[in-house]
mmCIF file of C-alpha atoms in Angstrom:
data_model
loop_
_atom_site.group_PDB
_atom_site.id
_atom_site.type_symbol
_atom_site.label_atom_id
_atom_site.label_comp_id
_atom_site.label_asym_id
_atom_site.label_seq_id
_atom_site.Cartn_x
_atom_site.Cartn_y
_atom_site.Cartn_z
ATOM 1 C CA ASP A 1 -20.144 8.072 -7.306
ATOM 2 C CA SER A 2 -16.806 8.181 -5.786
ATOM 3 C CA HIS A 3 -17.061 4.690 -3.472
ATOM 4 C CA PHE A 4 -18.289 3.338 -6.618
ATOM 5 C CA GLU A 5 -15.341 3.654 -8.394
ATOM 6 C CA SER A 6 -12.913 3.224 -5.584
ATOM 7 C CA TRP A 7 -14.727 -0.224 -5.030
ATOM 8 C CA GLN A 8 -14.129 -1.121 -8.980
ATOM 9 C CA ILE A 9 -10.460 -0.269 -8.466
ATOM 10 C CA ILE A 10 -9.743 -1.973 -5.119
ATOM 11 C CA ALA A 11 -12.443 -5.248 -5.137
ATOM 12 C CA GLY A 12 -15.001 -5.057 -8.071
ATOM 13 C CA HIS A 13 -13.891 -6.562 -10.715
ATOM 14 C CA HIS A 14 -12.631 -10.236 -10.684
ATOM 15 C CA LYS A 15 -9.367 -10.029 -12.644
ATOM 16 C CA LYS A 16 -8.458 -6.120 -12.882
ATOM 17 C CA SER A 17 -8.746 -4.971 -9.529
ATOM 18 C CA LEU A 18 -6.073 -4.394 -7.168
ATOM 19 C CA GLN A 19 -7.569 -7.643 -5.026
ATOM 20 C CA ALA A 20 -7.749 -9.776 -8.065
ATOM 21 C CA LEU A 21 -3.773 -8.416 -9.319
ATOM 22 C CA VAL A 22 -2.311 -9.032 -6.033
ATOM 23 C CA GLY A 23 -4.086 -12.684 -5.503
ATOM 24 C CA LYS A 24 -2.966 -13.699 -9.011
ATOM 25 C CA ARG A 25 1.054 -12.676 -8.039
ATOM 26 C CA GLU A 26 0.592 -14.355 -3.972
ATOM 27 C CA SER A 27 -1.475 -16.894 -5.173
ATOM 28 C CA GLU A 28 -4.299 -16.447 -2.677
ATOM 29 C CA ALA A 29 -7.447 -14.324 -2.005
ATOM 30 C CA GLY A 30 -5.659 -10.582 -2.092
ATOM 31 C CA ASN A 31 -5.838 -8.540 1.866
ATOM 32 C CA TRP A 32 -5.163 -5.565 2.871
ATOM 33 C CA PHE A 33 -2.111 -6.119 4.056
ATOM 34 C CA GLY A 34 -1.228 -7.634 0.488
ATOM 35 C CA LEU A 35 -2.474 -4.875 -1.030
ATOM 36 C CA LEU A 36 -0.595 -2.430 1.028
ATOM 37 C CA TYR A 37 2.892 -3.646 0.612
ATOM 38 C CA HIS A 38 2.046 -4.348 -3.387
ATOM 39 C CA VAL A 39 1.105 -0.446 -3.693
ATOM 40 C CA MET A 40 3.644 0.433 -1.488
ATOM 41 C CA LYS A 41 6.814 -1.572 -3.454
ATOM 42 C CA CYS A 42 5.578 -0.461 -7.049
ATOM 43 C CA ALA A 43 5.159 2.682 -6.836
ATOM 44 C CA MET A 44 7.109 3.878 -3.617
ATOM 45 C CA GLY A 45 9.598 1.518 -3.529
ATOM 46 C CA ASN A 46 12.616 2.755 -5.347
ATOM 47 C CA SER A 47 11.517 6.828 -5.119
ATOM 48 C CA SER A 48 13.733 8.968 -4.354
ATOM 49 C CA ARG A 49 10.501 10.909 -2.928
ATOM 50 C CA ILE A 50 9.858 8.909 0.160
ATOM 51 C CA SER A 51 12.502 8.436 3.362
ATOM 52 C CA GLU A 52 14.438 5.927 4.215
ATOM 53 C CA ASP A 53 12.248 5.192 7.878
ATOM 54 C CA THR A 54 9.709 4.329 4.399
ATOM 55 C CA LYS A 55 12.098 2.247 2.751
ATOM 56 C CA ILE A 56 12.457 0.183 6.037
ATOM 57 C CA VAL A 57 9.171 -0.138 6.321
ATOM 58 C CA ILE A 58 8.611 -1.963 3.103
ATOM 59 C CA LYS A 59 11.992 -3.701 3.018
ATOM 60 C CA GLU A 60 11.124 -5.183 6.629
ATOM 61 C CA SER A 61 6.726 -5.881 5.873
ATOM 62 C CA LYS A 62 7.689 -8.666 2.800
ATOM 63 C CA PRO A 63 8.949 -11.375 4.938
ATOM 64 C CA LEU A 64 5.416 -10.824 6.570
ATOM 65 C CA LYS A 65 2.894 -11.332 3.271
ATOM 66 C CA VAL A 66 2.793 -14.714 4.295
ATOM 67 C CA ASP A 67 -0.040 -14.495 6.475
ATOM 68 C CA GLY A 68 -1.034 -11.159 5.253
ATOM 69 C CA LEU A 69 -4.640 -12.113 5.392
ATOM 70 C CA SER A 70 -4.631 -13.619 9.256
ATOM 71 C CA ARG A 71 -3.286 -10.225 10.031
ATOM 72 C CA CYS A 72 -5.855 -8.414 8.353
ATOM 73 C CA TYR A 73 -8.295 -10.233 10.772
ATOM 74 C CA CYS A 74 -7.019 -8.971 13.835
ATOM 75 C CA ARG A 75 -7.741 -5.639 14.967
ATOM 76 C CA GLY A 76 -4.930 -3.168 16.069
ATOM 77 C CA GLU A 77 -2.085 -6.070 14.701
ATOM 78 C CA PRO A 78 0.983 -4.068 15.009
ATOM 79 C CA SER A 79 2.464 -4.885 11.496
ATOM 80 C CA THR A 80 -0.622 -4.177 9.737
ATOM 81 C CA LEU A 81 -0.816 -0.577 11.533
ATOM 82 C CA ARG A 82 2.816 -0.068 10.752
ATOM 83 C CA ILE A 83 2.435 -0.713 7.155
ATOM 84 C CA GLU A 84 -0.887 1.364 7.407
ATOM 85 C CA GLU A 85 0.850 4.309 8.874
ATOM 86 C CA ALA A 86 4.219 4.181 6.313
ATOM 87 C CA TYR A 87 1.439 3.784 3.010
ATOM 88 C CA LEU A 88 0.024 6.838 4.673
ATOM 89 C CA ASN A 89 3.196 8.875 5.295
ATOM 90 C CA GLY A 90 5.168 7.892 1.655
ATOM 91 C CA LEU A 91 1.540 9.523 -0.019
ATOM 92 C CA TYR A 92 2.575 12.737 2.789
ATOM 93 C CA GLU A 93 6.117 12.834 1.939
ATOM 94 C CA VAL A 94 5.818 12.350 -2.008
ATOM 95 C CA MET A 95 2.854 15.084 -1.935
ATOM 96 C CA GLU A 96 5.199 17.264 -0.134
ATOM 97 C CA SER A 97 7.915 16.426 -2.283
ATOM 98 C CA ILE A 98 6.062 17.419 -5.677
ATOM 99 C CA ARG A 99 4.436 20.867 -3.572
ATOM 100 C CA LYS A 100 8.081 22.275 -2.912
ATOM 101 C CA GLU A 101 9.172 21.379 -6.717
ATOM 102 C CA HIS A 102 6.285 23.473 -8.251
ATOM 103 C CA HIS A 103 6.871 26.265 -5.370
ATOM 104 C CA GLN A 104 10.716 26.619 -5.004
#
């Protein structure tokens, strides 16, 4: 069941899920903003496959982590929408880069 597996990865295990790992590092409960920032910083931050625009969003999001949990409660909160969009753009940039590498 892919939904159950996704839940386990994001929040299902109290010590090994992304939420638990981010919470442990940030000394507070993991939240959506913190998860996205953590994944982007670790997986995309130094990648040559993503654009400078995406890297700028990662850097600008760091100080916003402090109140990330409260940001998650506000529907349409601009900085959360921005980091979500940057995450999707980063994924696209990585996949497009890999596709181009293999189709040359």
